[in-house]
């Protein structure tokens, strides 16, 4: 079962000339604050485990199915009406008030009305997202203010629409609990503005009706013009849902996605069972590709990218965003691990994406080294970089605002890669870490941090590394660490550069070439 972990990234650089390599680092800078679904999920499982000692956990047994009609009332102001029909009369509903870094979502709900057999029932707001009534109701309706979020990082995280396009997410539009029972599936009818159409990762019944068995992950995109392109078929099914115009062809985008899918199947030796969907939308406004925002939910990547630039630059930025997001289809979304381990599924994923970009020729080795040097500089100036261990920072990623799960996590991945290659005379591959993870026999309640740390330490003597930087709070001194390797880090005028040592021995030069391969 894929994890419900929230992952999102965004960028908003004022200068279109901002170097591509910044985008690796900025994912951390633009991380957001809020409640993680991973935590909701893990704590729920924890409660279930406890209750299971006495009786079967109600959440998994009596999940609800809802019928929903979602109508776009207007795009300016952006307003959506939701009409719900319940399978049995209820007195209370809960609508999610936060998702990842987006807070106060339920505050956008207004004019809520309940009915029972066409008779009006008064519904009261008890708290944000919590509504109840003294009498039972079997239908309810309300309006949702669906204006575009102010923070670019939330573009792919919450429902919103404008006159060009819309993104509707069931996770913030319909209740996740009815009468305290989890809503797992829904039948959704969409009423769109004239001339618009809709695509979704949910199963389509007819032109405007869909069913989903996982309301948390159901995503709808709407626009006057959109296209679904299926590829790599017939099964598993992969789709690109394309909204808007791009300086490249759909064929170019599909080719790029395919390259990463092939690469990650090779890296992990694991095929995603049910395929995946990539939803590609233009970043709002007249902006270039330095503006992007992405989120991977289950088997679906939602990606907004600015399209006002030349083909090469837009494709390059798209590639960098995709290399990270598509790997989330594997890690963590295809792993069944419990707990908060964002340092690994964000930090190590950043490094894995960098290695893949290098191996696939999307970036040069010089770019790779510069990215690591800039990452280290960014880590060094971060005031709360070592306030918590990476495990603690993962637990508090959304509430602490720290970016260490990205920056320090990625640095640990880089250091681990060097140690692995050094200890094995270049025979050790970073990929085998993922292969081992995907080969683990099925187990219930497997602790993510314990499992990953044990795998890391089992393959190379890295106990020092994990104890100091993952479990502990020690600061990373990369210059000192690199003194044992063929690389040196120089900082001039606040800018770091990483390069091969001039006085490197033949053996060290060989080591340098082995990192250069990116495998
Ligand atoms: Zn990520």
mmCIF file with all atom_site columns, N, CA, C and O in Angstrom, residues 234-253:
data_model
loop_
_atom_site.group_PDB
_atom_site.id
_atom_site.type_symbol
_atom_site.label_atom_id
_atom_site.label_alt_id
_atom_site.label_comp_id
_atom_site.label_asym_id
_atom_site.label_entity_id
_atom_site.label_seq_id
_atom_site.pdbx_PDB_ins_code
_atom_site.Cartn_x
_atom_site.Cartn_y
_atom_site.Cartn_z
_atom_site.occupancy
_atom_site.B_iso_or_equiv
_atom_site.pdbx_formal_charge
_atom_site.auth_seq_id
_atom_site.auth_comp_id
_atom_site.auth_asym_id
_atom_site.auth_atom_id
_atom_site.pdbx_PDB_model_num
ATOM 1  N N  . UNK A 1 234 ? 0.325  -1.756 -22.804 1.00 0.00 ? 234 UNK A N  1
ATOM 2  C CA . UNK A 1 234 ? -0.993 -1.471 -22.247 1.00 0.00 ? 234 UNK A CA 1
ATOM 3  C C  . UNK A 1 234 ? -1.017 -1.528 -20.718 1.00 0.00 ? 234 UNK A C  1
ATOM 4  O O  . UNK A 1 234 ? -1.829 -0.876 -20.101 1.00 0.00 ? 234 UNK A O  1
ATOM 5  N N  . UNK A 1 235 ? -0.185 -2.362 -20.092 1.00 0.00 ? 235 UNK A N  1
ATOM 6  C CA . UNK A 1 235 ? -0.222 -2.384 -18.630 1.00 0.00 ? 235 UNK A CA 1
ATOM 7  C C  . UNK A 1 235 ? 1.194  -2.583 -18.110 1.00 0.00 ? 235 UNK A C  1
ATOM 8  O O  . UNK A 1 235 ? 1.963  -3.326 -18.695 1.00 0.00 ? 235 UNK A O  1
ATOM 9  N N  . UNK A 1 236 ? 1.582  -1.972 -17.001 1.00 0.00 ? 236 UNK A N  1
ATOM 10 C CA . UNK A 1 236 ? 0.796  -0.971 -16.283 1.00 0.00 ? 236 UNK A CA 1
ATOM 11 C C  . UNK A 1 236 ? 0.636  0.299  -17.118 1.00 0.00 ? 236 UNK A C  1
ATOM 12 O O  . UNK A 1 236 ? 1.405  0.541  -18.041 1.00 0.00 ? 236 UNK A O  1
ATOM 13 N N  . UNK A 1 237 ? -0.379 1.059  -16.762 1.00 0.00 ? 237 UNK A N  1
ATOM 14 C CA . UNK A 1 237 ? -0.736 2.217  -17.576 1.00 0.00 ? 237 UNK A CA 1
ATOM 15 C C  . UNK A 1 237 ? -0.034 3.484  -17.089 1.00 0.00 ? 237 UNK A C  1
ATOM 16 O O  . UNK A 1 237 ? -0.120 3.832  -15.917 1.00 0.00 ? 237 UNK A O  1
ATOM 17 N N  . UNK A 1 238 ? 0.643  4.148  -17.996 1.00 0.00 ? 238 UNK A N  1
ATOM 18 C CA . UNK A 1 238 ? 1.269  5.430  -17.674 1.00 0.00 ? 238 UNK A CA 1
ATOM 19 C C  . UNK A 1 238 ? 0.600  6.510  -18.510 1.00 0.00 ? 238 UNK A C  1
ATOM 20 O O  . UNK A 1 238 ? 0.350  6.294  -19.695 1.00 0.00 ? 238 UNK A O  1
ATOM 21 N N  . UNK A 1 239 ? 0.299  7.632  -17.901 1.00 0.00 ? 239 UNK A N  1
ATOM 22 C CA . UNK A 1 239 ? -0.366 8.705  -18.648 1.00 0.00 ? 239 UNK A CA 1
ATOM 23 C C  . UNK A 1 239 ? 0.291  10.046 -18.371 1.00 0.00 ? 239 UNK A C  1
ATOM 24 O O  . UNK A 1 239 ? 0.739  10.309 -17.251 1.00 0.00 ? 239 UNK A O  1
ATOM 25 N N  . UNK A 1 240 ? 0.296  10.858 -19.413 1.00 0.00 ? 240 UNK A N  1
ATOM 26 C CA . UNK A 1 240 ? 0.644  12.267 -19.241 1.00 0.00 ? 240 UNK A CA 1
ATOM 27 C C  . UNK A 1 240 ? -0.642 13.045 -19.478 1.00 0.00 ? 240 UNK A C  1
ATOM 28 O O  . UNK A 1 240 ? -1.302 12.865 -20.505 1.00 0.00 ? 240 UNK A O  1
ATOM 29 N N  . UNK A 1 241 ? -1.036 13.869 -18.516 1.00 0.00 ? 241 UNK A N  1
ATOM 30 C CA . UNK A 1 241 ? -2.189 14.744 -18.720 1.00 0.00 ? 241 UNK A CA 1
ATOM 31 C C  . UNK A 1 241 ? -1.634 16.144 -18.920 1.00 0.00 ? 241 UNK A C  1
ATOM 32 O O  . UNK A 1 241 ? -0.982 16.695 -18.018 1.00 0.00 ? 241 UNK A O  1
ATOM 33 N N  . UNK A 1 242 ? -1.840 16.649 -20.084 1.00 0.00 ? 242 UNK A N  1
ATOM 34 C CA . UNK A 1 242 ? -1.198 17.908 -20.470 1.00 0.00 ? 242 UNK A CA 1
ATOM 35 C C  . UNK A 1 242 ? -2.203 19.042 -20.576 1.00 0.00 ? 242 UNK A C  1
ATOM 36 O O  . UNK A 1 242 ? -3.206 18.946 -21.286 1.00 0.00 ? 242 UNK A O  1
ATOM 37 N N  . UNK A 1 243 ? -1.917 20.115 -19.863 1.00 0.00 ? 243 UNK A N  1
ATOM 38 C CA . UNK A 1 243 ? -2.765 21.304 -19.912 1.00 0.00 ? 243 UNK A CA 1
ATOM 39 C C  . UNK A 1 243 ? -1.916 22.435 -20.486 1.00 0.00 ? 243 UNK A C  1
ATOM 40 O O  . UNK A 1 243 ? -0.793 22.637 -20.058 1.00 0.00 ? 243 UNK A O  1
ATOM 41 N N  . UNK A 1 244 ? -2.452 23.130 -21.428 1.00 0.00 ? 244 UNK A N  1
ATOM 42 C CA . UNK A 1 244 ? -1.753 24.334 -21.907 1.00 0.00 ? 244 UNK A CA 1
ATOM 43 C C  . UNK A 1 244 ? -0.763 24.081 -23.023 1.00 0.00 ? 244 UNK A C  1
ATOM 44 O O  . UNK A 1 244 ? -0.587 22.967 -23.502 1.00 0.00 ? 244 UNK A O  1
ATOM 45 N N  . UNK A 1 245 ? -0.120 25.181 -23.392 1.00 0.00 ? 245 UNK A N  1
ATOM 46 C CA . UNK A 1 245 ? 0.823  25.145 -24.516 1.00 0.00 ? 245 UNK A CA 1
ATOM 47 C C  . UNK A 1 245 ? 2.249  25.181 -23.997 1.00 0.00 ? 245 UNK A C  1
ATOM 48 O O  . UNK A 1 245 ? 2.545  25.898 -23.040 1.00 0.00 ? 245 UNK A O  1
ATOM 49 N N  . UNK A 1 246 ? 3.138  24.483 -24.678 1.00 0.00 ? 246 UNK A N  1
ATOM 50 C CA . UNK A 1 246 ? 4.532  24.395 -24.254 1.00 0.00 ? 246 UNK A CA 1
ATOM 51 C C  . UNK A 1 246 ? 5.445  24.653 -25.440 1.00 0.00 ? 246 UNK A C  1
ATOM 52 O O  . UNK A 1 246 ? 5.067  24.387 -26.585 1.00 0.00 ? 246 UNK A O  1
ATOM 53 N N  . UNK A 1 247 ? 6.660  25.112 -25.156 1.00 0.00 ? 247 UNK A N  1
ATOM 54 C CA . UNK A 1 247 ? 7.584  25.301 -26.278 1.00 0.00 ? 247 UNK A CA 1
ATOM 55 C C  . UNK A 1 247 ? 8.171  23.974 -26.782 1.00 0.00 ? 247 UNK A C  1
ATOM 56 O O  . UNK A 1 247 ? 8.993  23.967 -27.682 1.00 0.00 ? 247 UNK A O  1
ATOM 57 N N  . UNK A 1 248 ? 7.784  22.865 -26.158 1.00 0.00 ? 248 UNK A N  1
ATOM 58 C CA . UNK A 1 248 ? 8.239  21.544 -26.614 1.00 0.00 ? 248 UNK A CA 1
ATOM 59 C C  . UNK A 1 248 ? 7.009  20.708 -26.980 1.00 0.00 ? 248 UNK A C  1
ATOM 60 O O  . UNK A 1 248 ? 5.871  21.093 -26.657 1.00 0.00 ? 248 UNK A O  1
ATOM 61 N N  . UNK A 1 249 ? 7.229  19.575 -27.637 1.00 0.00 ? 249 UNK A N  1
ATOM 62 C CA . UNK A 1 249 ? 6.085  18.742 -28.028 1.00 0.00 ? 249 UNK A CA 1
ATOM 63 C C  . UNK A 1 249 ? 5.737  17.773 -26.886 1.00 0.00 ? 249 UNK A C  1
ATOM 64 O O  . UNK A 1 249 ? 6.569  17.523 -26.001 1.00 0.00 ? 249 UNK A O  1
ATOM 65 N N  . UNK A 1 250 ? 4.527  17.218 -26.956 1.00 0.00 ? 250 UNK A N  1
ATOM 66 C CA . UNK A 1 250 ? 4.131  16.218 -25.953 1.00 0.00 ? 250 UNK A CA 1
ATOM 67 C C  . UNK A 1 250 ? 5.055  15.005 -26.050 1.00 0.00 ? 250 UNK A C  1
ATOM 68 O O  . UNK A 1 250 ? 5.341  14.340 -25.060 1.00 0.00 ? 250 UNK A O  1
ATOM 69 N N  . UNK A 1 251 ? 5.524  14.745 -27.245 1.00 0.00 ? 251 UNK A N  1
ATOM 70 C CA . UNK A 1 251 ? 6.448  13.626 -27.461 1.00 0.00 ? 251 UNK A CA 1
ATOM 71 C C  . UNK A 1 251 ? 7.745  13.841 -26.659 1.00 0.00 ? 251 UNK A C  1
ATOM 72 O O  . UNK A 1 251 ? 8.275  12.912 -26.067 1.00 0.00 ? 251 UNK A O  1
ATOM 73 N N  . UNK A 1 252 ? 8.213  15.094 -26.648 1.00 0.00 ? 252 UNK A N  1
ATOM 74 C CA . UNK A 1 252 ? 9.426  15.419 -25.877 1.00 0.00 ? 252 UNK A CA 1
ATOM 75 C C  . UNK A 1 252 ? 9.200  15.131 -24.392 1.00 0.00 ? 252 UNK A C  1
ATOM 76 O O  . UNK A 1 252 ? 10.065 14.580 -23.714 1.00 0.00 ? 252 UNK A O  1
ATOM 77 N N  . UNK A 1 253 ? 8.022  15.550 -23.893 1.00 0.00 ? 253 UNK A N  1
ATOM 78 C CA . UNK A 1 253 ? 7.726  15.371 -22.466 1.00 0.00 ? 253 UNK A CA 1
ATOM 79 C C  . UNK A 1 253 ? 7.634  13.885 -22.133 1.00 0.00 ? 253 UNK A C  1
ATOM 80 O O  . UNK A 1 253 ? 8.183  13.420 -21.124 1.00 0.00 ? 253 UNK A O  1
#
